[in-house]
Short mmCIF file of C-alpha atoms (C1' of nucleotides) in Angstrom, two decimals:
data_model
loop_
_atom_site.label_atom_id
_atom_site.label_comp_id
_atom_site.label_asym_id
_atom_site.label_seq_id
_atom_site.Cartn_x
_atom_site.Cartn_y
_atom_site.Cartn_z
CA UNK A 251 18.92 18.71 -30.75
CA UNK A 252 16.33 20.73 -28.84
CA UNK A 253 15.47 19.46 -25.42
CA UNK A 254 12.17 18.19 -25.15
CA UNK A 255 10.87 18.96 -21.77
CA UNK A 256 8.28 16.87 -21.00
CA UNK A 257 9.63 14.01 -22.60
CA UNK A 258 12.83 14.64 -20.34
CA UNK A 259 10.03 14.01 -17.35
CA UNK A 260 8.66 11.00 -18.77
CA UNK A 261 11.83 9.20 -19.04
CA UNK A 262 12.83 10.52 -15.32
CA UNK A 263 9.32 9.44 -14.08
CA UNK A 264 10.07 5.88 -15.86
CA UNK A 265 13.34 5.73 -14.16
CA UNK A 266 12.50 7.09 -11.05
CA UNK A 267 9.36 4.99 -10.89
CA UNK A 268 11.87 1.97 -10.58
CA UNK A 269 14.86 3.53 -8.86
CA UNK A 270 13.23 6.74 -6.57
CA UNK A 271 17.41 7.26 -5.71
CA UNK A 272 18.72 7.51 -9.16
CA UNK A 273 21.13 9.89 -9.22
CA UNK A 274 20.20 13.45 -10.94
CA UNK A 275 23.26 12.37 -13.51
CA UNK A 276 21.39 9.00 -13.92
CA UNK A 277 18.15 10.70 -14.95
CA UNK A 278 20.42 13.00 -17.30
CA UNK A 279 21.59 9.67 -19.12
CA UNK A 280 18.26 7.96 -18.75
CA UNK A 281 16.53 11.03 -20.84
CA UNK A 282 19.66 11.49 -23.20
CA UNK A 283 20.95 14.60 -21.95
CA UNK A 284 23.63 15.96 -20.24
CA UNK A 285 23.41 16.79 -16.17
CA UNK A 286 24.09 20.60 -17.06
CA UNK A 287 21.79 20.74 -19.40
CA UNK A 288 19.01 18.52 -16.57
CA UNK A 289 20.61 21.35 -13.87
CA UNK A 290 19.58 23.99 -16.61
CA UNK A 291 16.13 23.26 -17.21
CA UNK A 292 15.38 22.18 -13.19
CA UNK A 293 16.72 24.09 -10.05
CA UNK A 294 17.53 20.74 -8.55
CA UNK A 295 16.23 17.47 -7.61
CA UNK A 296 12.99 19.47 -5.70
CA UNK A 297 12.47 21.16 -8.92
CA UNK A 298 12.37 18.20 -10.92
CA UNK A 299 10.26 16.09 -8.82
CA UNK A 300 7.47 19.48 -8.41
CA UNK A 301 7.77 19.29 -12.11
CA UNK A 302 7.05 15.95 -12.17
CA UNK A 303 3.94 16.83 -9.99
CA UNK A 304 2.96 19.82 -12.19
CA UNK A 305 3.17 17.34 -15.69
CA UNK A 306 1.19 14.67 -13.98
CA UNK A 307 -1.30 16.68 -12.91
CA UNK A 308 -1.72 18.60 -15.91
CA UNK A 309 -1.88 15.70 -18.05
CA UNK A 310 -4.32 14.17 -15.96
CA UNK A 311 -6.20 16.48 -16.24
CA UNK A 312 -6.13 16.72 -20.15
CA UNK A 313 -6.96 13.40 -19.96
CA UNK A 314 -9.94 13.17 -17.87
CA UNK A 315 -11.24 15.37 -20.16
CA UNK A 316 -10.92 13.94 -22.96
CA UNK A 317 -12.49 10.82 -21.72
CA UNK A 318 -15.60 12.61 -21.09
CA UNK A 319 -15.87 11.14 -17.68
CA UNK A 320 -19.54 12.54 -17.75
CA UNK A 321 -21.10 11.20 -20.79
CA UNK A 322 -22.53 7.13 -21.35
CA UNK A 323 -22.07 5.00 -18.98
CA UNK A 324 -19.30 5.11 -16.22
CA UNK A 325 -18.27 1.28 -17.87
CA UNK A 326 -17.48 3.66 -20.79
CA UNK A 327 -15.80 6.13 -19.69
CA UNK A 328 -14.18 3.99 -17.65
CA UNK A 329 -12.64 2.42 -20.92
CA UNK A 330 -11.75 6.17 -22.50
CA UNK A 331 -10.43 6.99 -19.12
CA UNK A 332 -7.60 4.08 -19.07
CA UNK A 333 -6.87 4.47 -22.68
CA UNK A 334 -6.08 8.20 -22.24
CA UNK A 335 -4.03 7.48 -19.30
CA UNK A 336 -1.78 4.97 -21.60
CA UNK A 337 0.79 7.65 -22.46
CA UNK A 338 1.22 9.35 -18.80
CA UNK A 339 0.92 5.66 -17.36
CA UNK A 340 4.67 5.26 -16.28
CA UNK A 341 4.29 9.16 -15.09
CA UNK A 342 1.40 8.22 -12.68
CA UNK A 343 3.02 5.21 -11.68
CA UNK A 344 5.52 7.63 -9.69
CA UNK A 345 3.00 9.83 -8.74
CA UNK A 346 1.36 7.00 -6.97
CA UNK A 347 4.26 5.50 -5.13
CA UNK A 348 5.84 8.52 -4.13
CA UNK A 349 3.25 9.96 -2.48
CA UNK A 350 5.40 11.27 0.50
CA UNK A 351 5.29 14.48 -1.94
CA UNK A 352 2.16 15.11 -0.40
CA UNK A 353 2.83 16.29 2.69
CA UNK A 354 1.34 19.76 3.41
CA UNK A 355 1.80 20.68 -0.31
CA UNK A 356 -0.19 22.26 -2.45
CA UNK A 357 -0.12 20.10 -5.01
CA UNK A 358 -2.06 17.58 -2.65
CA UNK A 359 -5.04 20.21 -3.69
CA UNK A 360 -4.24 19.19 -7.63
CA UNK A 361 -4.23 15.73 -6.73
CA UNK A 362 -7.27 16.16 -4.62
CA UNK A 363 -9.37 17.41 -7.60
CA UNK A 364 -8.31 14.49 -10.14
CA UNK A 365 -8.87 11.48 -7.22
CA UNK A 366 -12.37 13.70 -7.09
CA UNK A 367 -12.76 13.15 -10.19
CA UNK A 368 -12.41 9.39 -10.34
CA UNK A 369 -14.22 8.91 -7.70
CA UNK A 370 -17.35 10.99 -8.88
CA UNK A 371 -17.19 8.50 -11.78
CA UNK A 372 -16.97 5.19 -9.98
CA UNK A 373 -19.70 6.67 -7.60
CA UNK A 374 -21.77 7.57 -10.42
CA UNK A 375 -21.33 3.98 -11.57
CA UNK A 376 -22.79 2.43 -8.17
CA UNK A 377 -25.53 4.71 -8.89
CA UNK A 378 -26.58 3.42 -11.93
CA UNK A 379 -26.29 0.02 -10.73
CA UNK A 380 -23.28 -0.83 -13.40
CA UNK A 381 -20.46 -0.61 -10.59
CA UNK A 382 -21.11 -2.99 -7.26
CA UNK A 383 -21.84 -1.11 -4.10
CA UNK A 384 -19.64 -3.07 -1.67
CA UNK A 385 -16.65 -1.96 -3.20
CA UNK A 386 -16.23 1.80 -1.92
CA UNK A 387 -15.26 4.18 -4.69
CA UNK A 388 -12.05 5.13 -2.80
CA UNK A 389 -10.80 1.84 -3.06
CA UNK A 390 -11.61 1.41 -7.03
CA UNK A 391 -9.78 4.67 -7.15
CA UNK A 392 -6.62 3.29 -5.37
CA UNK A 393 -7.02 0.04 -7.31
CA UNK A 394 -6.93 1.64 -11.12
CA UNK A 395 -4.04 4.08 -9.93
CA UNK A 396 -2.30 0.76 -8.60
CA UNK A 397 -3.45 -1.41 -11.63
CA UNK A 398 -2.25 1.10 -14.44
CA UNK A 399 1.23 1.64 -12.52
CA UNK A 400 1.72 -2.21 -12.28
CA UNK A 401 0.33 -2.90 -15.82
CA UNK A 402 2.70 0.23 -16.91
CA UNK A 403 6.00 -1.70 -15.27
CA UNK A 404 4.93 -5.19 -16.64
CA UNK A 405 5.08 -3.86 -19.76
CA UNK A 406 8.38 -1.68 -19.41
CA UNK A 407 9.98 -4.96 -17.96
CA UNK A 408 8.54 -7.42 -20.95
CA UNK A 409 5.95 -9.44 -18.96
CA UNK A 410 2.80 -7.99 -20.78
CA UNK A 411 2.65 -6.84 -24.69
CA UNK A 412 2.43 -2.64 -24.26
CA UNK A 413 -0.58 -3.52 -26.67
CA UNK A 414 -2.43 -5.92 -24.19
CA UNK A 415 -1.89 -2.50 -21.93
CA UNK A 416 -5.63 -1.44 -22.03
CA UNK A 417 -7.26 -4.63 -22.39
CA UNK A 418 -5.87 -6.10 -19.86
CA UNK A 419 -6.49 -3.32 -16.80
CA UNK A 420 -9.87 -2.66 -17.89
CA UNK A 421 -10.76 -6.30 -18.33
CA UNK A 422 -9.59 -6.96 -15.07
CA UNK A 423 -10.57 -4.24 -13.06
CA UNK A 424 -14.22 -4.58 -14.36
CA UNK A 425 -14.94 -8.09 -15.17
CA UNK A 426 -12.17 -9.92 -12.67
CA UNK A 427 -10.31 -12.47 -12.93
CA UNK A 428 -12.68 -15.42 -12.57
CA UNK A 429 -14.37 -16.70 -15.20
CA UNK A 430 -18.05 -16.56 -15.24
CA UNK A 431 -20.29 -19.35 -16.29
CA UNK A 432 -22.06 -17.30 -17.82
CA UNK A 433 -20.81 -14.76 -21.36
CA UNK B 257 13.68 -2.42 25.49
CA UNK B 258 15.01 -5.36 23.40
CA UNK B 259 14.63 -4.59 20.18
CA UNK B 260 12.41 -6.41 17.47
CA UNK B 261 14.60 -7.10 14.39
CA UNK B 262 11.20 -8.27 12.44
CA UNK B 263 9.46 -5.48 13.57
CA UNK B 264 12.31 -2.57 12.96
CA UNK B 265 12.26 -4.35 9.23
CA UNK B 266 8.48 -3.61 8.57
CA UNK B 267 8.52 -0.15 9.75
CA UNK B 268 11.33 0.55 7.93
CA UNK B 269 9.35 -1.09 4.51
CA UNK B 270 6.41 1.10 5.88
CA UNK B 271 8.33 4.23 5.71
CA UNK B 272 10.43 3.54 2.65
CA UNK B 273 7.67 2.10 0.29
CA UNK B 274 6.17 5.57 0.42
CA UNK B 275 9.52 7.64 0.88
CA UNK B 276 12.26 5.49 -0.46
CA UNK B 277 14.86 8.61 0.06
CA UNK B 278 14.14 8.56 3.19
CA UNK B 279 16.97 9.06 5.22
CA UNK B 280 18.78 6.41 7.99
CA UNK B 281 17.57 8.91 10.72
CA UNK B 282 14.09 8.87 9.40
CA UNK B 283 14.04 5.11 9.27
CA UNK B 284 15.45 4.67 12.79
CA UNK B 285 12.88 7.51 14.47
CA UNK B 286 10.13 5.50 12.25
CA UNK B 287 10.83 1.88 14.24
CA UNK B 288 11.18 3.70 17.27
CA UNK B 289 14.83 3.46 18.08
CA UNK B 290 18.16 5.40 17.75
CA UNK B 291 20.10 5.85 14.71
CA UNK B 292 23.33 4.01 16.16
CA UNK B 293 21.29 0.74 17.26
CA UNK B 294 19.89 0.51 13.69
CA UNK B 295 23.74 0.96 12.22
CA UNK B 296 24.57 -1.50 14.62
CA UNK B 297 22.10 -4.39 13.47
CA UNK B 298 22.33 -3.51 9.82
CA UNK B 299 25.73 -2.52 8.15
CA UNK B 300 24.11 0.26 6.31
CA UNK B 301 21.68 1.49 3.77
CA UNK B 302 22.47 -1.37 1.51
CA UNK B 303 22.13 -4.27 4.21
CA UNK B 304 19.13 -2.76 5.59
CA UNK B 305 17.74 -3.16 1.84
CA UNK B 306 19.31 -6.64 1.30
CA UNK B 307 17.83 -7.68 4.90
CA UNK B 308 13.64 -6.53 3.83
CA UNK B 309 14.69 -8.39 0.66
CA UNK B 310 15.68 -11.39 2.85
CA UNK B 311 12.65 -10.68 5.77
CA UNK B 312 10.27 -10.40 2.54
CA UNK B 313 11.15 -13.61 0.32
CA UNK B 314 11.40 -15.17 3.87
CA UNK B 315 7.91 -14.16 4.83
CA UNK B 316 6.54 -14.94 1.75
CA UNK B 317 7.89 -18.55 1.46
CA UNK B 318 6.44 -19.21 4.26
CA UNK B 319 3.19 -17.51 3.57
CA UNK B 320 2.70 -19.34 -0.05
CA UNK B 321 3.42 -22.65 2.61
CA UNK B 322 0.98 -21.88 4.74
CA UNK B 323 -1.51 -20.91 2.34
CA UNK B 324 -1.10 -24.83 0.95
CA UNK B 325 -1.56 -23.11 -3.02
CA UNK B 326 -1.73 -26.43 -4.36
CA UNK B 327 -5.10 -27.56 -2.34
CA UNK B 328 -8.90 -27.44 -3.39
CA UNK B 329 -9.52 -25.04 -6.31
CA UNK B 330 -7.40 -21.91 -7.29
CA UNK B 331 -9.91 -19.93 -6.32
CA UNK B 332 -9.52 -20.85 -2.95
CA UNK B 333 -6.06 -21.11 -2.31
CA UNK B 334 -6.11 -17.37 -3.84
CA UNK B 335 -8.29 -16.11 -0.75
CA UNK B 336 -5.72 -17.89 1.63
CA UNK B 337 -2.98 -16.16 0.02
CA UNK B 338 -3.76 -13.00 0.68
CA UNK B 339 -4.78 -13.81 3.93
CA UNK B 340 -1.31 -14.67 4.68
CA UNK B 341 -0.14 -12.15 2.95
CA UNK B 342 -1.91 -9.60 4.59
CA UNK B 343 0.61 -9.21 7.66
CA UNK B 344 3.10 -8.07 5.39
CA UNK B 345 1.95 -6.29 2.53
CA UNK B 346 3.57 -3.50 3.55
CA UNK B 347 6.75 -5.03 3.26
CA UNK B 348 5.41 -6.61 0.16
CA UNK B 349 5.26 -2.99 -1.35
CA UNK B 350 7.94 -1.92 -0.79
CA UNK B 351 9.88 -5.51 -2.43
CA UNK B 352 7.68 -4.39 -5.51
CA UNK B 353 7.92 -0.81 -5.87
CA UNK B 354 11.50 -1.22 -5.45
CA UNK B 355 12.43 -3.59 -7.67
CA UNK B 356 15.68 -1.61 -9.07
CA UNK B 357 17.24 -3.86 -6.20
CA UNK B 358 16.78 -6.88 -8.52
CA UNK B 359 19.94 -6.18 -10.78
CA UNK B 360 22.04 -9.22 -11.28
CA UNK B 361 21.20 -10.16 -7.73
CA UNK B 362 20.56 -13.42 -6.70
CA UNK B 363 18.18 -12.26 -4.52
CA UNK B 364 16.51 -12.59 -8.33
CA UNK B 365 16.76 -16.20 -7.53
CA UNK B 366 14.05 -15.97 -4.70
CA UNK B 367 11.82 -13.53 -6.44
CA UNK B 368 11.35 -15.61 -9.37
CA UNK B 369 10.75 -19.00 -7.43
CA UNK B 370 7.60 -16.77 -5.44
CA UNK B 371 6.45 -15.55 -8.77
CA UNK B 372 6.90 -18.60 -10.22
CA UNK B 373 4.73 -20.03 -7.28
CA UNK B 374 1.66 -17.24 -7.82
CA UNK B 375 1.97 -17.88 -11.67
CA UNK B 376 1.49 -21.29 -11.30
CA UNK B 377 -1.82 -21.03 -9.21
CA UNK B 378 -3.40 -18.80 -11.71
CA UNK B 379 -2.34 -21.28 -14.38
CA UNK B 380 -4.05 -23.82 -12.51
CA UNK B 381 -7.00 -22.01 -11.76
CA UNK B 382 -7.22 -21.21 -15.90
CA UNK B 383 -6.86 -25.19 -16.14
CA UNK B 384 -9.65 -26.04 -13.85
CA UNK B 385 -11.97 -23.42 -15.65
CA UNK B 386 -11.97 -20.96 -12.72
CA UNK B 387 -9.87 -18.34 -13.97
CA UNK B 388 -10.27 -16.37 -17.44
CA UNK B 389 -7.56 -17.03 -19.82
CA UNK B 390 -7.65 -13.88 -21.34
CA UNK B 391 -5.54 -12.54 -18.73
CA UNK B 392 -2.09 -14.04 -18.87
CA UNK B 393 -0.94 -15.85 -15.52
CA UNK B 394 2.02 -12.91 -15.28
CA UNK B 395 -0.01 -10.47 -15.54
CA UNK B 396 -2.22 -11.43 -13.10
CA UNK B 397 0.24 -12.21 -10.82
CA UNK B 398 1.25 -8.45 -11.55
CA UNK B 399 -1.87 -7.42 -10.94
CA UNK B 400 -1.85 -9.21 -7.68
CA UNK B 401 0.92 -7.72 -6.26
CA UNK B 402 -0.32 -3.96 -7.37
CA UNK B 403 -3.70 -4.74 -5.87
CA UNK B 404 -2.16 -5.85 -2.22
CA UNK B 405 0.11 -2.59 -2.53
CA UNK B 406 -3.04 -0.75 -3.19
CA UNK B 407 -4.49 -1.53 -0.77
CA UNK B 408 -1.55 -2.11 2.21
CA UNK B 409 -1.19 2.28 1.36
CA UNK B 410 -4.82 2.54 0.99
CA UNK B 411 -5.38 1.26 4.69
CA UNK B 412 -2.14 3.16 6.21
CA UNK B 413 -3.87 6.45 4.70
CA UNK B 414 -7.18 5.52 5.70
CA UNK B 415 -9.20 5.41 2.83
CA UNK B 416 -9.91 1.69 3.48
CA UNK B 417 -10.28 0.18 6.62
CA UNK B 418 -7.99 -2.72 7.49
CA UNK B 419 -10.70 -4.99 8.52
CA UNK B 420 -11.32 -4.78 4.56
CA UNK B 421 -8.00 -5.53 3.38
CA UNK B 422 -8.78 -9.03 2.32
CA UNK B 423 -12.31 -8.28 0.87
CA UNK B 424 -11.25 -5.77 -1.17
CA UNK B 425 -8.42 -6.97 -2.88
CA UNK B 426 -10.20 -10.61 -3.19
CA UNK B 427 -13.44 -9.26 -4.57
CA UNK B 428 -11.98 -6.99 -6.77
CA UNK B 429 -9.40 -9.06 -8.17
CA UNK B 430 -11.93 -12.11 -8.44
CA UNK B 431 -15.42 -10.72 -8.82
CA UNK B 432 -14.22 -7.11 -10.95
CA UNK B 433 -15.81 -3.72 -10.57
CA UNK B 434 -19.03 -4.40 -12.77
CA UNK B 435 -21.96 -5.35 -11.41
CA UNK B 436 -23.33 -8.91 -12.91
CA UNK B 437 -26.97 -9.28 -13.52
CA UNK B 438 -27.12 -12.16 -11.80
CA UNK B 439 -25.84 -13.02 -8.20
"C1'" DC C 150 26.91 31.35 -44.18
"C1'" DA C 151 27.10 33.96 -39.96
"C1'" DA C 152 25.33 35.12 -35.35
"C1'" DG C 153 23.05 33.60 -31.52
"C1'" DA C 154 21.39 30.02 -28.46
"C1'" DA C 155 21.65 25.62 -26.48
"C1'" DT C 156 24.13 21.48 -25.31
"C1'" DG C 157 27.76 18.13 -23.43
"C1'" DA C 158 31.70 17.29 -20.85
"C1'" DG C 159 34.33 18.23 -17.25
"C1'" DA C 160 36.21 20.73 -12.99
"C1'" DC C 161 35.25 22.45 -8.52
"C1'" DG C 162 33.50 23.74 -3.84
"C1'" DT C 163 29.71 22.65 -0.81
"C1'" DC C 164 26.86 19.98 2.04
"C1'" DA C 165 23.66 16.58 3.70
"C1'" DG C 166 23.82 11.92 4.88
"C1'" DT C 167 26.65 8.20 6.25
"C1'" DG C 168 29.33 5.26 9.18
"C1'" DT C 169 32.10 5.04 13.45
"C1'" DC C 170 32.98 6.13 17.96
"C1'" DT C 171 32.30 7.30 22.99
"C1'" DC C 172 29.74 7.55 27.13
"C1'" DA C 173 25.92 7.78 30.22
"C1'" DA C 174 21.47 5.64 30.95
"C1'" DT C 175 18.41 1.92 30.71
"C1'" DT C 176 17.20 -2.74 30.55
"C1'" DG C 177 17.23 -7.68 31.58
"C1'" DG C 178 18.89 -11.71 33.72
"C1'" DT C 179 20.58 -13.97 37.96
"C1'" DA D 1 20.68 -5.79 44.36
"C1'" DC D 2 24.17 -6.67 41.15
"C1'" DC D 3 26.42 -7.13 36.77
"C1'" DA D 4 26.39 -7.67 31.88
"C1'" DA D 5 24.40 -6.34 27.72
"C1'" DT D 6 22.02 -3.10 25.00
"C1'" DT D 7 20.44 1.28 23.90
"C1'" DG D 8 20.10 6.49 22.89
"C1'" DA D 9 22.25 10.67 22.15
"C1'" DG D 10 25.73 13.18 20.53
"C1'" DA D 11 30.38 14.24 18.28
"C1'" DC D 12 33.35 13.42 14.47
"C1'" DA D 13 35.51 12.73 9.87
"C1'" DC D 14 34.43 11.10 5.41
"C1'" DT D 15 32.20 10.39 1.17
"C1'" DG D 16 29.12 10.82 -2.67
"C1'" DA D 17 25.85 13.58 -4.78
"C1'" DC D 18 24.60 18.18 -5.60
"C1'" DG D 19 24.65 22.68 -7.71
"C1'" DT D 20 27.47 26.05 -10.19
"C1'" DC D 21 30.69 27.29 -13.43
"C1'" DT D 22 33.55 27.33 -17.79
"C1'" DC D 23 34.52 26.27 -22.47
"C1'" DA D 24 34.42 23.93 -26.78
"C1'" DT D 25 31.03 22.06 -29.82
"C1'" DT D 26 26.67 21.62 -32.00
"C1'" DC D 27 22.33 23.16 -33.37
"C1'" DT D 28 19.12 26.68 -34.87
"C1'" DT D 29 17.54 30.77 -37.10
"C1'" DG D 30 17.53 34.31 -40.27
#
DNA sequence: CAAGAATGAGACGTCAGTGTCTCAATTGGT
DNA sequence: ACCAATTGAGACACTGACGTCTCATTCTTG
């Protein structure tokens, strides 16, 4: 069977998500393959991990665009933001909380440019008087990253249905947890 | 200088929630003290990880105590919460992030009965009519957890000041994003 | 069906991190 | 000021993971 290389770097991101010290033959067995064939495809542990970086940023990027983060209302592509993120969710979960990659990398500049990104569109939101103002858009950044990786590990573990996945972020993140008296 | 068991614990969660390969060395230089006093207080790599499991459930027991969960509404027992949590959400990242450390432990054991504990609140809140019961009690406890680990990185990077910590995470995980018409 | 490419399993040397030890320096209590 | 306890720094051997290699097997392509 052909090796399928980015699904090789989901399954490591899923693992390593969980267990950042798996061993490079645990990833290998978590992904299906052999550790030659893992040693083949990336240099070393470095490699993978940059390659981790690279996937998630590109795929970030795919998705941002496809959710049109500049069309309707922020609300909305808010909503086609998180539900392109679904598939790459466990990926950005260890993106997120293994940040010590960024140190003096390059890749901080990739990371840079998609946290722009999200933050443009929150801002835009306070702008428009959909998204409250005395939540800065830095911290609504931090909090979907954070709410999409813990959402993504609730479901990998059992404790939320994978198809409650967007529902359940957005829902949250937007409307909170309290319940109006109100809708 | 005597050395500050507590305190050499939530460094070491500091350093290791964002850097969990971090090495003994790193870990030591991080609390401020040599590599052969840390080996001598904690076995190794695996007690120093059993002991923030300890230090954290510890905490948090007494935390989830303090902040009397079972008095006046859900609601507000959720704002004293993170107040007490706030001293140790660092160490409270790291416990979730890491959670490959719950494998047929029974450090399991202590985990559940503090998740049991947050559960329960949010169940009573949906009960009492404060809290939306579209959003299961786990995953808002989920949510929870994510939010405070948000936001404990958020401040140690900067992006949110710590004077903020409890606003944030209360207001967004209450109130949501969106902006309601009324209010 | 044959030739080429890719994979899995295992063996092997290497090395960074670990855990232990010693000793001088510092600290804290009396 | 003294003594006991603790610490930091360094040296040391050891271990587990790493990275490379080989070879038989499997998969792919024409």
């Amino acid at each position: 069977m052909a090796m399928d290389r980015d699904q090789v770097l989901r399954d490591a991101a899923a693992l390593l998500s969980r267990k950042s010290t798996a061993t490079m033959d645990e990833v290998a067995r978590a992904a299906g393959i052999g550790r030659a064939t893992l040693h083949r495809h990336f240099a070393g542990r470095d490699a993978l991990v940059r390659a981790l970086e690279d996937l998630g940023i590109r795929e970030f990027e795919v998705a941002f665009d496809n959710a049109r983060l500049d069309e309707g209302t922020a609300v909305e592509a808010l909503r086609r933001l998180v539900a392109e993120a679904e598939p790459n969710a466990e990926l950005l979960a260890f993106l997120v909380t293994e940040n010590q990659l960024f140190e003096g990398d390059e890749v901080n500049e990739g990371w840079a440019r998609l946290d722009a990104r999200v933050t443009a569109l929150f801002r835009r939101g306070q702008e428009e008087g959909d998204i409250r103002i005395d939540l800065s858009p830095a911290w609504l950044t931090e909090a979907l990253y954070g709410l999409i990786g813990s959402c993504a590990w609730a479901v990998m573990d059992g404790r939320v249905a994978a198809k409650d996945f967007q529902y359940m972020i957005i829902e949250l993140l937007l409307g909170g947890a309290r319940r109006s008296v109100e809708k």
